[in-house]
mmCIF file of C-alpha atoms in Angstrom:
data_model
loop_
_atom_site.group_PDB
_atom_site.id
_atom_site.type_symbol
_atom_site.label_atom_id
_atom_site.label_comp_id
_atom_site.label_asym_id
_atom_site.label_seq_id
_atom_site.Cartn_x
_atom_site.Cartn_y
_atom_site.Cartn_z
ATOM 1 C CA UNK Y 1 -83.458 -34.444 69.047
ATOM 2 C CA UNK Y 2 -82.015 -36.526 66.294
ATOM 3 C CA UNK Y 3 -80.421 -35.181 63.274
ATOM 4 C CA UNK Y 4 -83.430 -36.558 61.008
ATOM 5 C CA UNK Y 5 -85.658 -34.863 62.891
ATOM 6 C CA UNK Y 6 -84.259 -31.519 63.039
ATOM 7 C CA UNK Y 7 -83.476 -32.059 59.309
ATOM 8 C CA UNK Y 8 -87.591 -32.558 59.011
ATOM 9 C CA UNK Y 9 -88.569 -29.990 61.400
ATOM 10 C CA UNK Y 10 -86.164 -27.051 60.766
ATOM 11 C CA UNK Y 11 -87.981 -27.080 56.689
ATOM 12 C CA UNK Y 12 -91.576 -27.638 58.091
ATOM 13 C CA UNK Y 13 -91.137 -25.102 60.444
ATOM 14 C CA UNK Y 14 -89.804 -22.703 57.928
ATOM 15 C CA UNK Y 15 -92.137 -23.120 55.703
ATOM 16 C CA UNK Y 16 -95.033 -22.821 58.252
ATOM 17 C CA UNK Y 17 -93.569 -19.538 59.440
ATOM 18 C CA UNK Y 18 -93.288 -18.400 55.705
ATOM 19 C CA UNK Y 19 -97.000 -19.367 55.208
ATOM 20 C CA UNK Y 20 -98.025 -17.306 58.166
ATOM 21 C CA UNK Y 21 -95.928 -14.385 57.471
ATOM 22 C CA UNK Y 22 -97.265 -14.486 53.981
ATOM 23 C CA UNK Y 23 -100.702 -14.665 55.479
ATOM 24 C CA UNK Y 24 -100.316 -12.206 58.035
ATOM 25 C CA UNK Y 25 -99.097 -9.442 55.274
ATOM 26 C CA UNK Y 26 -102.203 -9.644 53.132
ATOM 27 C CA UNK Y 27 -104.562 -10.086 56.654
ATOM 28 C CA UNK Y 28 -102.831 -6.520 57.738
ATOM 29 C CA UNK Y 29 -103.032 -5.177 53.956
ATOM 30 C CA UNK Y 30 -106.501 -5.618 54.640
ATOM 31 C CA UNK Y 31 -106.856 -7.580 51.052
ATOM 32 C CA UNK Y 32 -108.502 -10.559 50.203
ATOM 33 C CA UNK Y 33 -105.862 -13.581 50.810
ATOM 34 C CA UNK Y 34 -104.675 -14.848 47.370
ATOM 35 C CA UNK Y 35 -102.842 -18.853 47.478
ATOM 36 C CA UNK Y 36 -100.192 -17.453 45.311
ATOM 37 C CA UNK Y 37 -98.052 -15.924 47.304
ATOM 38 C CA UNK Y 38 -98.906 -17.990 50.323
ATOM 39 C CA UNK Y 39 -97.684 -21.293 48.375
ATOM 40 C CA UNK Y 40 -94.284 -19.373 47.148
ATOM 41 C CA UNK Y 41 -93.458 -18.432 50.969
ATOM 42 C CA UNK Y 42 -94.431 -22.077 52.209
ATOM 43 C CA UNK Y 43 -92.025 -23.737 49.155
ATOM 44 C CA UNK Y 44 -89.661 -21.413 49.932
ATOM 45 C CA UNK Y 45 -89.659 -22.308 53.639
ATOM 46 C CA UNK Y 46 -89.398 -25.438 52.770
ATOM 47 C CA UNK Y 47 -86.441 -25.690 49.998
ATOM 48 C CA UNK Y 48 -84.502 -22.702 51.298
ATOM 49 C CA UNK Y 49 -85.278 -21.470 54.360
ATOM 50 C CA UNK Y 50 -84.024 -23.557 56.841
ATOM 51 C CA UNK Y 51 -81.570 -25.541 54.505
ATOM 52 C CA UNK Y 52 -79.530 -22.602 53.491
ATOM 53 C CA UNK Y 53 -78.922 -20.927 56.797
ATOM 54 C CA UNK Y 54 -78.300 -24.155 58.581
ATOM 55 C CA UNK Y 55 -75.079 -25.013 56.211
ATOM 56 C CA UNK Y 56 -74.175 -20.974 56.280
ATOM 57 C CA UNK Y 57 -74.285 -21.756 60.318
ATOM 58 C CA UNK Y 58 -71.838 -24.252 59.954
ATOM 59 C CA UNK Y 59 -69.138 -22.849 57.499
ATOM 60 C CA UNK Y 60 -69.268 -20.087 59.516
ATOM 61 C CA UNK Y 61 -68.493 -22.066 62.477
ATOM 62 C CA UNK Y 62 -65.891 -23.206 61.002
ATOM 63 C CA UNK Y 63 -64.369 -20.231 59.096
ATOM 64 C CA UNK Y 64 -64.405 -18.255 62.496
ATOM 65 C CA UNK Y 65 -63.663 -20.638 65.303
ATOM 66 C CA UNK Y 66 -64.490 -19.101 69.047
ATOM 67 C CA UNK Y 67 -60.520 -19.534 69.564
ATOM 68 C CA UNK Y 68 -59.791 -16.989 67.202
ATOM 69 C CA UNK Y 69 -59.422 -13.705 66.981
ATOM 70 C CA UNK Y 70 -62.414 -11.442 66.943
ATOM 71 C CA UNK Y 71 -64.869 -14.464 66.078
ATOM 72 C CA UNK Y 72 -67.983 -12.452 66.441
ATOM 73 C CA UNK Y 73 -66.934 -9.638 64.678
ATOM 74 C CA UNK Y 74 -65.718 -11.706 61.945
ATOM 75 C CA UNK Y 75 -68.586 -13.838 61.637
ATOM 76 C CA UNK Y 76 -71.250 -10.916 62.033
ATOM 77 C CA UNK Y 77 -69.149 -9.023 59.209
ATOM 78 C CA UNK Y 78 -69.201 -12.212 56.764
ATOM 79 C CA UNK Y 79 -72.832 -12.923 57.219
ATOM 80 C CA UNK Y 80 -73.787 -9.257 56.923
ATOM 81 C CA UNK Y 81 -71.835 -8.363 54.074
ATOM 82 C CA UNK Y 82 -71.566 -11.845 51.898
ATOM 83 C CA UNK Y 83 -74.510 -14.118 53.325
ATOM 84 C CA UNK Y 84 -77.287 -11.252 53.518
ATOM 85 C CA UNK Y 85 -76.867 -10.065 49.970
ATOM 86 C CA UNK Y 86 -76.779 -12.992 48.313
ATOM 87 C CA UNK Y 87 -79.738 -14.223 50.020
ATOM 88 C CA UNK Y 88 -81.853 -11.424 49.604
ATOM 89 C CA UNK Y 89 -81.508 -11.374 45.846
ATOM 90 C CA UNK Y 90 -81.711 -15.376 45.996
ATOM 91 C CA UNK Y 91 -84.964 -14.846 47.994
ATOM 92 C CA UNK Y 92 -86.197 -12.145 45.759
ATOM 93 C CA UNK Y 93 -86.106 -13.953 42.822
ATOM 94 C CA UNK Y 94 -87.232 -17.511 44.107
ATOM 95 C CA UNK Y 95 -90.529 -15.998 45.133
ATOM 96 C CA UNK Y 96 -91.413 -14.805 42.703
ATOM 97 C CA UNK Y 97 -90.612 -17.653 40.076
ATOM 98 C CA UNK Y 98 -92.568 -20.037 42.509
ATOM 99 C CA UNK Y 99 -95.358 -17.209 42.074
ATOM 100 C CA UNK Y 100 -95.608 -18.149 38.530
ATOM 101 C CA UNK Y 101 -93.426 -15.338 37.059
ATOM 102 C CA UNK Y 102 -91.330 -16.416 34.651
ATOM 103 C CA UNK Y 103 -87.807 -14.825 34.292
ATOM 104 C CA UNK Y 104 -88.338 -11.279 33.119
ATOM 105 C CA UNK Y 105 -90.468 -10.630 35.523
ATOM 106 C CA UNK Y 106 -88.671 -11.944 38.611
ATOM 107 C CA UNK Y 107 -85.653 -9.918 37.753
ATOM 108 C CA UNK Y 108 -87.331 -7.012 37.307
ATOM 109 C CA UNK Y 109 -88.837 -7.275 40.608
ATOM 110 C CA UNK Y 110 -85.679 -8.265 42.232
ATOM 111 C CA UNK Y 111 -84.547 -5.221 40.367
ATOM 112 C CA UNK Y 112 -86.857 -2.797 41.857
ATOM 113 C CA UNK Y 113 -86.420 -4.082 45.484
ATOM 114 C CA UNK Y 114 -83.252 -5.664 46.110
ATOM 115 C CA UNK Y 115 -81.831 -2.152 47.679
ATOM 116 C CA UNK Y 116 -84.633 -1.826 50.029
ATOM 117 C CA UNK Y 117 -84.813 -5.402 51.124
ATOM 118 C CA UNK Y 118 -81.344 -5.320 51.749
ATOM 119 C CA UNK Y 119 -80.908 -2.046 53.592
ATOM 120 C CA UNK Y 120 -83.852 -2.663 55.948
ATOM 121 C CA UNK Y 121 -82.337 -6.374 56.508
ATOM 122 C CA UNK Y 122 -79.044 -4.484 57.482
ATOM 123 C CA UNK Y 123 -81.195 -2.092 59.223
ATOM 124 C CA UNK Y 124 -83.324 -4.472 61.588
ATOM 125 C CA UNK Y 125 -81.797 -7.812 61.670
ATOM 126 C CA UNK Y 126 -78.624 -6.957 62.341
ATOM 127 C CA UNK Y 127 -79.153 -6.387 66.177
ATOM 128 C CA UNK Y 128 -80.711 -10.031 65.801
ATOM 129 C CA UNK Y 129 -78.057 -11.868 64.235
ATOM 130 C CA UNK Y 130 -75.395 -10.318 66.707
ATOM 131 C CA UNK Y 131 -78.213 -11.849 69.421
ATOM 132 C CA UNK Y 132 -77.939 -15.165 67.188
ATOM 133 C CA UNK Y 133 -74.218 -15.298 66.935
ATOM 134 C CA UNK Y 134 -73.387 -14.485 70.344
ATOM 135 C CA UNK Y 135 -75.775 -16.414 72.979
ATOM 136 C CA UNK Y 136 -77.407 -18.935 70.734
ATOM 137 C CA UNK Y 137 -76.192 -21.853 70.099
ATOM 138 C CA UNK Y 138 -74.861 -22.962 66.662
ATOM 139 C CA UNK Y 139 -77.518 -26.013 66.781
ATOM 140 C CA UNK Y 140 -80.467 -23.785 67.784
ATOM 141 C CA UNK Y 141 -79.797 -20.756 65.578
ATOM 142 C CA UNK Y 142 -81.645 -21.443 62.548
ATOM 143 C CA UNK Y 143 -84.589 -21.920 65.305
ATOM 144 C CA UNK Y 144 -83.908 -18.628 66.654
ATOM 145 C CA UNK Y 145 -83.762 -16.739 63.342
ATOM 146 C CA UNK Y 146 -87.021 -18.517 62.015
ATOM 147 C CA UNK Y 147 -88.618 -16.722 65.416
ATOM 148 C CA UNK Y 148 -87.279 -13.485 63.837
ATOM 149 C CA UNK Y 149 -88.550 -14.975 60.308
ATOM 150 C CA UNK Y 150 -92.117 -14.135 61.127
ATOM 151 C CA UNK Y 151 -92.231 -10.647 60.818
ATOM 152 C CA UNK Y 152 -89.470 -10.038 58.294
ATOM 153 C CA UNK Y 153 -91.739 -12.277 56.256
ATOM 154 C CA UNK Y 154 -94.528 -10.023 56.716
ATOM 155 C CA UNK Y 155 -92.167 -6.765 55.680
ATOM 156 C CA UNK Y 156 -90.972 -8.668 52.282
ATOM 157 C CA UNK Y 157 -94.408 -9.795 51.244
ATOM 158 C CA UNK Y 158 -95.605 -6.366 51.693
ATOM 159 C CA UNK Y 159 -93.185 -4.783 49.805
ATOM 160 C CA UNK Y 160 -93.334 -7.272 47.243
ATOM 161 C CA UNK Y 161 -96.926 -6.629 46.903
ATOM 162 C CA UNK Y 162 -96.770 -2.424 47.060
ATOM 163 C CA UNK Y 163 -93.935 -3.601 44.308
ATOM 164 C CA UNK Y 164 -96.763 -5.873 41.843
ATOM 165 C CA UNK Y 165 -99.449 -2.628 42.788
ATOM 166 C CA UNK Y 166 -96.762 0.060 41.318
ATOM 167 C CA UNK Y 167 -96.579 -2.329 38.281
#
């Protein structure tokens, strides 16, 4: 595969995955599906999803070489405690701007559930990213995470949406 076509399929294939995850939530939820959300996790998909973790992939190729010392360790510890946070709030607030909400309201809700995004992405995806960072390799593991994608899209919309119901 080229790299113009994985540059065209990683973003479609994100932002299918987002679509479905987003649908998937509300389907579950048992509500009625509303386009809103469904269009911010497609856009996000996109943009973001594959783009960002794809260049992340590589600098931490190269921060943490496999002749090093420790280069799992190392790169587990920087992507769990620098990438993860600052993608979580990044994620946070993006969807809900391409929601429609304007400022206020995106930082409130990235207020409310930053802590419990972040703490169950610790909690669950950890395990996956060692998977990720240890057998798969570097060009496949934006692939492998958008697998995983599916159903941590699914827990964020959800708690987005018991987030909007509270308000």
């Amino acid at each position: 595969m080229s790299t113009i076509e994985t540059k065209v399929r990683v973003p479609l294939t994100c932002c299918v995955i987002g679509c479905a995850g987003s649908i998937a939530s509300q389907v579950v939820a048992g509500e009625k599906l509303k386009l809103d959300p469904i269009f911010a996790y497609g856009l996000y998909g996109l943009i973001f999803g594959g783009t960002i973790p794809h260049y992340v992939y590589e600098v931490i190729e190269r921060l943490f070489p496999y002749d090093s010392a420790f280069p799992l360790a190392k790169k587990l510890i920087f992507e769990r405690l620098i990438v993860a946070p600052f993608m979580q709030a990044f994620s946070l607030y993006t969807l809900a701007r391409f929601e429609g909400k304007n400022h206020k309201a995106a930082v409130k809700q990235l207020y409310t559930l930053y802590m419990t995004v972040l703490e169950a992405n610790w909690k669950w995806l950890t395990l996956f990213q060692v998977i990720n960072m240890a057998f798969i390799p570097p060009m496949l593991r934006v692939l492998f995470m958008n697998a995983v994608g599916l159903g941590w899209a699914m827990f964020v919309a959800s708690k987005r949406r018991q987030s909007q119901k509270k308000e």
